[in-house]
Coordinates of C-alpha atoms in Angstrom, one line a residue:
Chain U
M1 CA 23.5 -16.0 11.9
K2 CA 21.7 -12.9 13.5
I3 CA 19.9 -10.6 11.1
L4 CA 18.6 -7.3 12.6
V5 CA 15.8 -5.6 10.7
A6 CA 15.1 -1.9 11.4
L7 CA 11.7 -0.8 10.7
K8 CA 9.6 2.3 11.1
Q9 CA 5.9 3.0 11.9
V10 CA 4.4 5.4 9.3
P11 CA 0.9 6.7 8.6
A12 CA -1.1 4.4 6.5
R13 CA -0.5 4.8 2.8
D14 CA -4.1 6.2 1.8
S15 CA -4.2 8.6 4.9
Q16 CA -5.7 11.8 4.2
L17 CA -3.2 14.2 5.6
R18 CA -4.0 17.4 7.2
V19 CA -1.5 20.1 8.3
R20 CA -1.5 21.4 12.0
P21 CA -2.4 25.1 12.2
S22 CA 1.0 25.8 13.5
N23 CA 2.4 24.1 10.3
E24 CA 4.9 22.2 12.4
W25 CA 3.6 18.8 11.5
I26 CA 0.5 16.9 10.5
E27 CA -2.5 16.1 12.7
D28 CA -1.5 12.6 13.5
A29 CA -3.9 11.9 16.5
D30 CA -6.5 9.9 14.5
L31 CA -4.3 8.4 11.9
Q32 CA -3.9 4.7 11.2
F33 CA -0.4 3.4 11.0
E34 CA 1.5 0.5 9.3
I35 CA 5.0 -0.8 8.8
N36 CA 6.8 1.3 6.3
E37 CA 6.5 -0.8 3.2
P38 CA 10.1 -0.8 2.1
D39 CA 11.0 -2.0 5.7
A40 CA 8.5 -4.9 5.1
Y41 CA 10.4 -6.0 2.2
A42 CA 13.5 -5.9 4.5
L43 CA 11.7 -7.9 7.0
E44 CA 10.7 -10.5 4.3
E45 CA 14.1 -10.9 3.1
A46 CA 15.5 -11.5 6.5
L47 CA 12.9 -14.2 7.2
Q48 CA 13.8 -15.9 3.9
L49 CA 17.5 -15.6 4.8
K50 CA 16.9 -17.1 8.1
E51 CA 14.8 -20.0 6.5
K52 CA 17.9 -20.7 4.3
H53 CA 20.8 -20.2 6.6
G54 CA 19.3 -20.6 10.1
G55 CA 19.7 -18.2 13.0
E56 CA 17.4 -15.4 14.4
V57 CA 15.7 -12.4 13.1
V58 CA 15.6 -9.5 15.5
V59 CA 13.4 -6.4 14.9
L60 CA 14.6 -3.0 15.9
C61 CA 12.3 -0.1 15.9
A62 CA 12.7 3.5 17.2
G63 CA 9.1 5.0 17.7
P64 CA 6.3 6.0 20.0
E65 CA 4.5 3.5 22.2
S66 CA 1.9 2.8 19.5
A67 CA 4.6 1.4 17.3
A68 CA 4.3 -1.8 19.4
T69 CA 1.5 -2.8 17.0
Q70 CA 3.9 -2.9 14.0
I71 CA 6.5 -4.6 16.1
R72 CA 3.9 -7.5 17.0
E73 CA 2.9 -7.7 13.3
A74 CA 6.7 -8.2 12.4
L75 CA 7.1 -11.0 15.2
A76 CA 3.7 -12.6 13.8
K77 CA 5.3 -12.8 10.5
G78 CA 8.2 -14.8 11.9
A79 CA 10.9 -12.5 13.5
D80 CA 12.1 -14.0 16.8
R81 CA 12.4 -11.0 19.1
A82 CA 12.4 -7.1 19.0
I83 CA 14.2 -4.2 20.5
H84 CA 11.6 -1.1 20.8
V85 CA 13.5 2.2 21.5
E86 CA 10.4 4.2 22.8
A87 CA 10.9 7.6 21.5
D88 CA 8.9 10.4 20.0
L89 CA 10.8 11.0 16.8
A90 CA 9.3 14.3 16.2
G91 CA 11.9 17.0 15.9
Q92 CA 14.8 14.6 15.5
D93 CA 16.8 14.5 12.4
T94 CA 18.1 11.3 10.8
L95 CA 21.4 11.5 12.3
E96 CA 19.9 11.7 15.9
V97 CA 17.5 8.7 15.0
A98 CA 20.4 6.8 13.6
R99 CA 22.4 7.4 16.8
L100 CA 19.8 6.0 18.9
L101 CA 19.6 2.9 16.7
A102 CA 23.3 2.6 16.7
K103 CA 23.3 2.6 20.5
A104 CA 20.5 0.0 20.6
V105 CA 22.4 -2.3 18.5
E106 CA 25.7 -2.0 20.4
S107 CA 25.2 -5.2 22.6
E108 CA 23.7 -7.3 19.8
K109 CA 26.6 -7.6 17.3
P110 CA 24.4 -8.7 14.4
D111 CA 25.9 -10.5 11.3
L112 CA 23.6 -8.5 9.1
I113 CA 21.5 -5.5 9.4
L114 CA 18.6 -4.7 6.8
T115 CA 16.6 -1.6 6.4
G116 CA 14.0 -0.5 3.8
L117 CA 15.6 1.9 1.2
Q118 CA 13.6 4.8 2.4
S119 CA 10.6 5.7 4.7
D120 CA 7.4 6.6 3.0
D121 CA 6.7 9.6 5.3
L122 CA 10.0 11.7 5.4
G123 CA 11.6 9.9 2.6
Y124 CA 15.1 10.8 3.3
G125 CA 16.3 7.4 2.1
Q126 CA 19.4 7.2 4.3
T127 CA 18.8 6.0 7.9
G128 CA 20.4 2.6 7.0
V129 CA 23.6 4.3 5.3
V130 CA 24.0 6.6 8.2
L131 CA 23.7 3.7 10.7
A132 CA 26.4 1.7 8.7
E133 CA 28.8 4.6 9.0
L134 CA 28.1 5.0 12.7
L135 CA 28.8 1.3 13.3
G136 CA 31.8 1.1 11.0
L137 CA 30.0 -1.5 8.8
P138 CA 30.3 -1.8 5.1
H139 CA 27.0 -1.3 3.2
A140 CA 25.2 -1.3 0.0
T141 CA 21.9 0.2 -1.2
I142 CA 18.9 -0.4 -3.2
I143 CA 19.4 -4.2 -3.0
M144 CA 17.3 -6.8 -5.2
Q145 CA 19.1 -10.1 -4.3
V146 CA 21.1 -11.2 -1.3
E147 CA 23.6 -14.2 -1.3
I148 CA 25.5 -15.3 1.6
D149 CA 28.5 -17.7 1.4
G150 CA 30.2 -18.1 4.9
S151 CA 31.3 -14.6 5.9
T152 CA 31.1 -13.0 2.5
L153 CA 28.0 -11.3 1.2
R154 CA 27.3 -10.9 -2.6
V155 CA 24.4 -8.6 -3.3
K156 CA 22.8 -7.3 -6.5
R157 CA 22.4 -3.5 -6.5
E158 CA 19.7 -1.8 -8.7
L159 CA 21.2 1.0 -10.7
E160 CA 19.5 3.5 -13.0
D161 CA 17.8 2.7 -16.3
G162 CA 17.6 -1.0 -16.1
W163 CA 21.1 -1.6 -15.1
F164 CA 22.4 -3.8 -12.1
Q165 CA 25.6 -4.8 -10.4
F166 CA 26.8 -7.5 -8.1
V167 CA 29.1 -6.3 -5.2
S168 CA 30.7 -8.4 -2.5
M169 CA 31.6 -7.2 1.1
P170 CA 32.6 -9.1 4.3
L171 CA 30.1 -9.6 7.1
P172 CA 29.0 -7.9 9.3
A173 CA 27.4 -5.5 6.9
L174 CA 24.2 -3.4 6.4
L175 CA 22.0 -3.4 3.4
T176 CA 19.0 -1.3 2.3
I177 CA 16.5 -3.3 0.5
Q178 CA 14.5 -2.3 -2.7
S179 CA 10.8 -3.1 -2.9
G180 CA 9.9 -6.0 -5.2
I181 CA 12.9 -8.0 -4.0
N182 CA 10.5 -10.7 -2.7
K183 CA 6.9 -11.3 -2.3
L184 CA 5.5 -10.2 1.1
R185 CA 4.0 -12.8 3.4
Y186 CA 1.0 -12.4 5.6
A187 CA 1.1 -13.3 9.2
T188 CA -0.7 -16.6 9.9
L189 CA -3.1 -17.2 12.9
M190 CA -0.4 -19.4 14.4
G191 CA 2.2 -16.5 13.9
I192 CA -0.1 -14.1 15.6
K193 CA -0.7 -16.3 18.5
K194 CA 3.1 -17.0 19.0
A195 CA 4.0 -13.3 18.7
K196 CA 2.1 -12.7 22.0
S197 CA 4.8 -14.5 24.0
K198 CA 7.8 -13.2 22.0
E199 CA 10.2 -10.8 23.7
I200 CA 10.1 -7.0 23.1
R201 CA 12.8 -5.3 25.0
K202 CA 12.0 -1.8 25.6
L203 CA 14.8 0.7 25.7
D204 CA 14.5 4.4 27.0
P205 CA 16.3 6.7 24.7
A206 CA 17.5 8.9 27.6
G207 CA 19.5 6.0 29.0
L208 CA 21.2 5.1 25.7
G209 CA 23.8 7.9 26.0
A210 CA 23.6 8.7 22.2
V211 CA 25.1 12.2 21.2
A212 CA 22.2 14.6 20.9
G213 CA 21.8 17.7 19.1
S214 CA 20.3 18.2 15.5
S215 CA 22.1 19.5 12.6
V216 CA 18.9 20.0 10.4
K217 CA 15.6 21.2 11.7
L218 CA 12.1 20.6 10.0
A219 CA 10.9 24.1 10.3
R220 CA 7.5 24.0 8.4
V221 CA 5.2 21.6 6.5
Y222 CA 2.6 22.8 4.0
L223 CA 0.6 21.9 1.1
P224 CA 2.5 22.2 -2.3
Q225 CA 1.8 25.3 -4.4
R226 CA -0.2 24.5 -7.4
N227 CA 2.1 25.7 -10.3
K228 CA 0.1 24.1 -13.1
Q229 CA -3.4 25.0 -14.0
T230 CA -5.1 21.7 -14.1
Q231 CA -8.3 21.5 -16.1
M232 CA -10.5 19.4 -14.0
I233 CA -13.2 17.4 -16.1
E234 CA -16.4 17.1 -14.3
G235 CA -19.7 15.1 -14.8
S236 CA -20.6 11.5 -15.0
A237 CA -18.0 9.0 -16.1
P238 CA -19.5 8.9 -19.7
E239 CA -19.5 12.7 -19.7
Q240 CA -16.0 13.1 -18.4
A241 CA -14.9 10.4 -21.0
A242 CA -16.6 12.4 -23.9
K243 CA -15.2 15.8 -22.7
L244 CA -11.6 14.3 -22.4
V245 CA -11.6 12.8 -25.9
E246 CA -12.7 16.3 -27.1
K247 CA -9.8 18.0 -25.4
L248 CA -7.4 15.3 -26.7
R249 CA -8.7 15.8 -30.3
F250 CA -8.9 19.6 -30.4
E251 CA -6.7 20.9 -27.8
V252 CA -3.9 18.4 -27.7
R253 CA -4.3 17.3 -31.2
V254 CA -3.7 13.6 -30.8
L255 CA -6.2 10.7 -31.7
Chain C
M1 CA 34.3 27.5 5.8
N2 CA 33.4 29.0 2.5
G3 CA 32.5 28.1 -1.0
I4 CA 30.1 25.7 -2.7
L5 CA 31.4 22.2 -3.9
V6 CA 29.2 20.4 -6.5
I7 CA 30.0 16.6 -7.0
I8 CA 29.8 15.7 -10.5
E9 CA 29.2 12.1 -11.6
S10 CA 30.5 10.6 -14.9
T11 CA 29.0 7.7 -16.5
A12 CA 30.2 5.5 -19.3
S13 CA 28.4 7.9 -21.7
G14 CA 29.7 11.1 -20.3
L15 CA 28.5 13.4 -17.5
H16 CA 25.6 12.4 -15.7
K17 CA 22.7 14.8 -16.6
L18 CA 21.7 15.3 -13.1
S19 CA 25.2 16.4 -12.3
L20 CA 24.6 19.5 -14.7
E21 CA 21.3 20.3 -12.9
A22 CA 23.2 20.2 -9.5
L23 CA 25.9 22.4 -11.1
A24 CA 23.1 24.8 -12.3
A25 CA 21.9 24.9 -8.7
G26 CA 25.4 25.5 -7.5
Q27 CA 25.9 28.5 -9.9
Q28 CA 22.7 30.0 -8.7
L29 CA 23.6 29.5 -5.0
A30 CA 27.0 30.8 -5.5
K31 CA 25.6 34.1 -6.9
D32 CA 23.1 34.4 -4.1
A33 CA 25.4 33.5 -1.2
G34 CA 28.4 35.5 -2.9
Q35 CA 30.8 32.6 -2.5
P36 CA 33.1 30.7 -4.8
L37 CA 31.9 27.7 -6.8
W38 CA 34.0 24.5 -7.2
A39 CA 33.2 21.1 -8.7
A40 CA 34.8 17.8 -8.1
I41 CA 34.7 14.9 -10.6
L42 CA 36.0 11.3 -9.8
G43 CA 36.3 9.7 -13.2
S44 CA 36.7 11.2 -16.7
G45 CA 34.8 14.2 -18.5
D46 CA 35.1 17.7 -19.3
V47 CA 33.0 20.2 -17.2
I48 CA 32.4 23.2 -19.5
A49 CA 30.7 25.5 -17.0
R50 CA 31.7 28.7 -15.2
L51 CA 33.3 27.8 -12.1
D52 CA 36.1 29.1 -9.9
K53 CA 37.9 25.5 -10.0
L54 CA 37.4 22.0 -11.1
Y55 CA 39.0 19.3 -9.0
R56 CA 39.8 16.1 -10.6
V57 CA 39.9 13.5 -7.8
E58 CA 42.4 10.8 -8.8
D59 CA 43.5 7.5 -7.2
P60 CA 43.9 3.9 -8.5
A61 CA 41.4 2.8 -5.9
L62 CA 38.6 5.0 -7.7
A63 CA 38.8 3.0 -11.0
S64 CA 35.3 1.6 -10.0
Y65 CA 32.8 3.2 -7.9
T66 CA 32.6 1.9 -4.2
A67 CA 30.8 3.7 -1.4
D68 CA 34.0 3.3 0.7
G69 CA 36.3 4.7 -1.9
Y70 CA 34.2 7.5 -3.0
T71 CA 33.3 8.6 0.6
N72 CA 37.0 8.4 1.7
A73 CA 38.2 10.4 -1.4
L74 CA 35.6 13.1 -1.2
A75 CA 36.0 13.4 2.7
A76 CA 39.7 14.1 2.1
L77 CA 38.8 16.8 -0.5
I78 CA 36.2 18.6 1.8
Q79 CA 38.7 18.5 4.7
S80 CA 41.2 20.3 2.3
I81 CA 39.2 23.0 0.7
D82 CA 36.6 23.4 3.7
P83 CA 33.4 24.2 1.6
A84 CA 30.3 25.6 3.4
F85 CA 28.0 23.8 1.0
V86 CA 28.2 20.5 -0.7
L87 CA 25.7 19.9 -3.5
L88 CA 25.1 16.5 -5.1
P89 CA 22.8 15.2 -7.9
H90 CA 20.2 12.9 -6.3
T91 CA 21.3 9.9 -8.3
Y92 CA 21.4 6.2 -7.3
Q93 CA 25.1 6.5 -6.7
V94 CA 24.7 9.5 -4.4
R95 CA 22.0 7.7 -2.5
D96 CA 24.6 5.1 -1.9
F97 CA 27.4 7.2 -0.6
G98 CA 26.1 10.8 0.1
P99 CA 24.7 9.9 3.6
K100 CA 27.8 8.3 4.5
L101 CA 29.8 11.3 3.5
A102 CA 27.6 13.6 5.5
T103 CA 27.6 11.4 8.5
R104 CA 31.5 11.4 8.4
F105 CA 31.2 15.1 9.0
G106 CA 28.5 14.9 11.6
Q107 CA 25.9 16.3 9.3
V108 CA 22.6 15.1 7.7
L109 CA 22.3 15.1 4.0
V110 CA 19.2 16.9 3.1
S111 CA 18.2 14.7 0.3
D112 CA 16.0 15.2 -2.9
V113 CA 15.7 18.9 -2.5
I114 CA 13.4 20.7 -4.9
G115 CA 14.4 24.3 -4.0
Y116 CA 16.1 26.6 -1.7
R117 CA 15.9 30.2 -0.4
L118 CA 18.3 32.3 1.5
D119 CA 16.7 34.4 4.3
G120 CA 19.8 36.6 4.8
T121 CA 22.5 34.1 5.4
A122 CA 20.2 31.5 6.7
L123 CA 19.6 28.7 4.1
V124 CA 16.3 27.1 3.8
L125 CA 16.0 23.8 1.8
Q126 CA 12.7 22.7 0.4
R127 CA 11.8 19.0 0.3
Q128 CA 8.9 16.8 -0.2
L129 CA 7.3 14.5 2.3
F130 CA 4.8 11.7 2.2
Q131 CA 5.7 10.8 -1.3
G132 CA 4.9 14.3 -2.6
K133 CA 1.6 15.0 -0.8
L134 CA 3.2 17.7 1.4
N135 CA 6.1 20.0 1.1
A136 CA 8.6 20.9 4.0
D137 CA 11.2 23.6 4.8
F138 CA 14.4 22.4 6.5
T139 CA 16.9 24.6 8.1
P140 CA 20.5 23.5 8.6
A141 CA 22.0 24.7 11.9
T142 CA 23.8 27.9 11.6
G143 CA 27.5 27.5 11.1
S144 CA 27.1 23.8 10.0
R145 CA 28.4 22.6 6.8
V146 CA 25.4 22.0 4.5
F147 CA 25.1 18.7 2.5
A148 CA 22.3 18.6 0.0
S149 CA 21.3 16.5 -3.1
V150 CA 19.2 18.0 -5.7
Q151 CA 16.1 16.3 -7.2
A152 CA 16.0 15.6 -10.9
G153 CA 14.3 18.3 -12.9
S154 CA 14.3 20.8 -9.9
F155 CA 17.1 23.0 -11.5
R156 CA 17.5 23.2 -15.3
S157 CA 20.7 22.3 -16.9
D158 CA 20.0 24.6 -19.8
T159 CA 20.4 27.6 -17.5
L160 CA 24.0 26.4 -16.8
E161 CA 26.5 29.4 -17.7
A162 CA 29.3 28.0 -19.8
G163 CA 32.9 28.4 -19.0
S164 CA 36.5 26.9 -19.1
P165 CA 37.5 26.4 -15.4
A166 CA 40.9 26.1 -14.0
V167 CA 41.5 22.4 -13.1
E168 CA 43.5 21.1 -10.2
V169 CA 44.2 17.4 -9.6
F170 CA 43.4 16.2 -6.0
A171 CA 45.2 13.0 -5.0
P172 CA 43.6 11.7 -1.8
A173 CA 46.2 8.9 -1.3
L174 CA 43.5 6.4 -0.5
D175 CA 44.3 3.2 1.6
A176 CA 42.9 0.6 -0.8
S177 CA 42.7 -2.0 1.9
A178 CA 40.1 0.4 3.8
I179 CA 37.8 -0.3 0.8
R180 CA 35.4 -3.2 1.7
Q181 CA 33.1 -3.4 -1.4
V182 CA 34.4 -5.3 -4.3
P183 CA 32.2 -4.5 -7.4
E184 CA 31.5 -6.6 -10.5
P185 CA 30.8 -4.9 -13.9
P186 CA 27.2 -3.5 -14.2
F187 CA 25.0 -5.4 -16.7
R188 CA 21.5 -5.2 -18.0
E189 CA 19.2 -8.2 -17.3
S190 CA 17.7 -8.6 -20.9
A191 CA 17.5 -6.7 -24.1
R192 CA 14.7 -4.3 -23.5
A193 CA 11.8 -5.4 -25.7
V194 CA 9.6 -2.4 -25.0
D195 CA 11.0 1.1 -25.5
L196 CA 8.6 3.4 -23.8
T197 CA 10.6 6.4 -24.8
A198 CA 9.6 6.0 -28.4
A199 CA 5.8 6.0 -27.8
D200 CA 3.7 9.2 -28.5
I201 CA 1.0 8.0 -26.1
I202 CA 1.5 6.3 -22.9
V203 CA -1.3 4.8 -20.8
S204 CA 0.1 4.0 -17.3
V205 CA -1.5 2.1 -14.5
G206 CA -0.9 2.2 -10.7
R207 CA -2.1 0.7 -7.4
G208 CA -5.6 2.0 -8.0
I209 CA -6.2 -0.9 -10.2
K210 CA -6.3 -3.2 -7.2
E211 CA -6.2 -6.7 -8.8
Q212 CA -4.1 -8.1 -11.6
E213 CA -7.0 -9.2 -13.7
N214 CA -8.3 -5.5 -13.7
I215 CA -5.3 -4.4 -15.8
A216 CA -7.3 -5.7 -18.9
I217 CA -9.4 -2.6 -18.8
V218 CA -6.5 -0.5 -19.0
E219 CA -4.8 -2.6 -21.7
Q220 CA -8.2 -2.1 -23.8
L221 CA -7.9 1.7 -23.4
A222 CA -4.2 1.6 -24.5
K223 CA -5.1 -0.4 -27.4
A224 CA -7.9 1.9 -28.4
M225 CA -5.8 4.8 -28.2
G226 CA -2.8 3.3 -30.0
A227 CA -0.8 3.7 -26.8
E228 CA 2.0 1.9 -25.1
L229 CA 1.1 0.5 -21.8
A230 CA 3.2 1.5 -18.7
A231 CA 3.1 1.1 -14.9
S232 CA 4.2 2.4 -11.7
R233 CA 6.7 0.4 -9.6
P234 CA 4.3 -1.4 -7.3
I235 CA 2.6 -2.9 -10.3
C236 CA 5.8 -4.3 -11.5
D237 CA 7.0 -5.5 -8.0
N238 CA 3.8 -7.5 -7.8
G239 CA 4.8 -9.3 -11.2
W240 CA 1.5 -8.0 -12.9
L241 CA 3.6 -6.2 -15.6
P242 CA 7.2 -6.7 -16.6
M243 CA 9.7 -4.5 -15.0
E244 CA 10.4 -3.0 -18.5
R245 CA 7.0 -1.4 -18.6
Q246 CA 8.0 0.8 -15.4
V247 CA 8.0 4.5 -15.6
G248 CA 9.9 6.2 -12.7
S249 CA 13.3 6.7 -11.0
S250 CA 14.0 3.1 -11.2
G251 CA 12.3 2.5 -14.6
Q252 CA 12.4 4.5 -17.6
T253 CA 12.1 8.2 -17.9
V254 CA 9.6 9.2 -20.7
A255 CA 8.5 12.5 -22.3
P256 CA 5.7 11.5 -24.7
K257 CA 3.1 13.8 -26.3
V258 CA 0.4 12.4 -23.8
Y259 CA 0.8 10.4 -20.6
L260 CA -2.5 9.1 -19.2
A261 CA -2.0 8.1 -15.4
V262 CA -4.7 5.7 -14.2
G263 CA -5.0 5.1 -10.6
I264 CA -1.5 6.5 -9.9
S265 CA -1.1 8.7 -6.9
G266 CA 1.8 10.5 -8.2
A267 CA 4.7 9.5 -5.6
I268 CA 8.0 11.3 -6.3
Q269 CA 9.6 8.3 -7.6
H270 CA 6.9 8.0 -10.3
L271 CA 6.7 11.7 -11.2
V272 CA 10.5 12.1 -11.9
G273 CA 10.0 9.6 -14.7
M274 CA 7.2 11.4 -16.5
K275 CA 6.7 15.0 -15.4
G276 CA 8.4 16.0 -18.7
A277 CA 5.4 14.6 -20.8
K278 CA 3.9 17.4 -23.1
T279 CA 0.4 16.7 -21.8
I280 CA -0.5 14.8 -18.6
V281 CA -3.9 13.4 -17.8
A282 CA -4.7 11.9 -14.5
I283 CA -7.6 9.8 -13.5
N284 CA -7.7 9.1 -9.7
K285 CA -10.5 8.8 -7.0
D286 CA -8.5 11.0 -4.6
P287 CA -8.7 14.7 -5.3
N288 CA -5.6 15.1 -3.2
A289 CA -3.5 12.8 -5.0
P290 CA -0.1 14.5 -5.8
I291 CA -0.6 13.5 -9.6
F292 CA -3.1 16.3 -10.0
E293 CA -0.3 18.8 -9.2
V294 CA 1.5 17.9 -12.5
A295 CA -1.6 17.1 -14.5
D296 CA -3.0 19.1 -17.4
Y297 CA -6.3 17.5 -17.4
G298 CA -7.8 15.7 -14.3
I299 CA -10.6 13.3 -13.8
V300 CA -11.6 12.6 -10.0
G301 CA -13.6 9.5 -10.3
D302 CA -13.8 5.7 -10.2
L303 CA -11.3 4.4 -12.8
F304 CA -13.5 1.3 -13.1
E305 CA -16.3 3.5 -14.6
V306 CA -14.0 6.1 -16.3
V307 CA -11.7 3.9 -18.1
P308 CA -14.2 1.7 -19.9
A309 CA -16.2 5.0 -20.8
L310 CA -13.1 6.5 -22.2
T311 CA -12.4 3.5 -24.2
E312 CA -15.7 3.6 -25.7
A313 CA -15.4 7.3 -26.3
V314 CA -12.0 7.0 -28.1
K315 CA -13.2 4.1 -30.3
K316 CA -16.4 6.2 -31.2
A317 CA -14.2 9.4 -32.0
K318 CA -11.7 7.1 -34.2
S319 CA -14.5 5.6 -36.3
A320 CA -16.4 8.8 -36.9

């Protein structure tokens, strides 16, 4: 079976973010990047499904040239080949990006498409669902377990408050994967070596013929306003501890 | 195109609380924009709020929730009543069908909105980026239908104006064979042994703890304080603490007297689960961590020094 995994390059988790003076975006020239963590769980799930059912795992990534590093990492972990839509995503909304991905996928006809449930930068949490609608595929989100039986998919959706639900649908389908569904693997040295000769097909977004035009514009990025007056407790660790205990006893009245 | 449509979610135990918050947002927007306010409910439940009309969307194929069924039914309603704004609560269910519905109309769902303002007739929607580190203003294209989902706690359901709306049944005449998902009944995995909502004091641990064996130092603090131990999602994903100790949008929502967040950055998914705590204390080495925005008391420092010192100080105070 052919499993497509859509992954995104995002700034590394601990990055110190600075807003550009123009407020239009962050200063990203000196940032470290990584695979969006939820997408890493989707990739791991795809690799485990391939180990169980056979077939191939194809990585799909829309992003700048530098995203090639994250694509190679996915190939090193065991994906078979990749499609890189080399695009600067700045200024494009979810629908525009999903349209590019849909065009890139057109000729592939995968059995299953997996994405992370959200990106840790923009956090819209919907590219997968939008892609499913554009491709006319059934979908389910926030998935904690995947079972494939012939051409039927049965998946466990995570619901609120500790509830879960199994739902079935026919393949081909799209799923957005929840973190914690599996344990992420590390790329092995052998995997890194093999990745060097795996195919990364580059696509030019201009040539894809996707419908252009945004419906929502990101107008301004800024630091959140501090609404709360936080009392910052200073000093050495023992001093901070003592001061906090005093506050808890006499201001908060616990302990 | 005119009017604000709020989508109400019903659960086995009544209307979903977040729906009432979305309705409060709708009432406010209806006043600001001078447009009528409607609500739509798929499923049972009474909506006792001031509205121009409540639509009961009914079809045999909607007996159980499916992404296909709900999208097709609501798309038919939207085609019929032509609202300018569609507001939804940012629930798990809306995350499943909301983006599909917006795409059906060639629009983007502006999700997890924390606020809005109207600059004349231009709507500006506020969202968070980078897991709460930054905020951003989004502007929908003029003349486009706006789809937005509202973050938990951003609008208050206690500001909802009561009323007895006119009710109209809307029958979308769905093609049941077009619905591809076949759902089974929802279930809970195990009886919850830990009820975090009953705890007065919670000590919660996040990624800053680095290794599983380090959790012991936080456990000691919890014990000294007589507190329940909780965690952010990544700790539970790693299997370091059981899922039932998770606080956040996919875990428990708590409002204890004191919530002590240790090595937790304060990502949106975690904050929605604890920002209702009476007093929040945060210990983190990063002074820019979003957790400090909701904290009443903050300690910027190395938790591996601060936490043991705190345990000692608590023990000392209690024995005095």
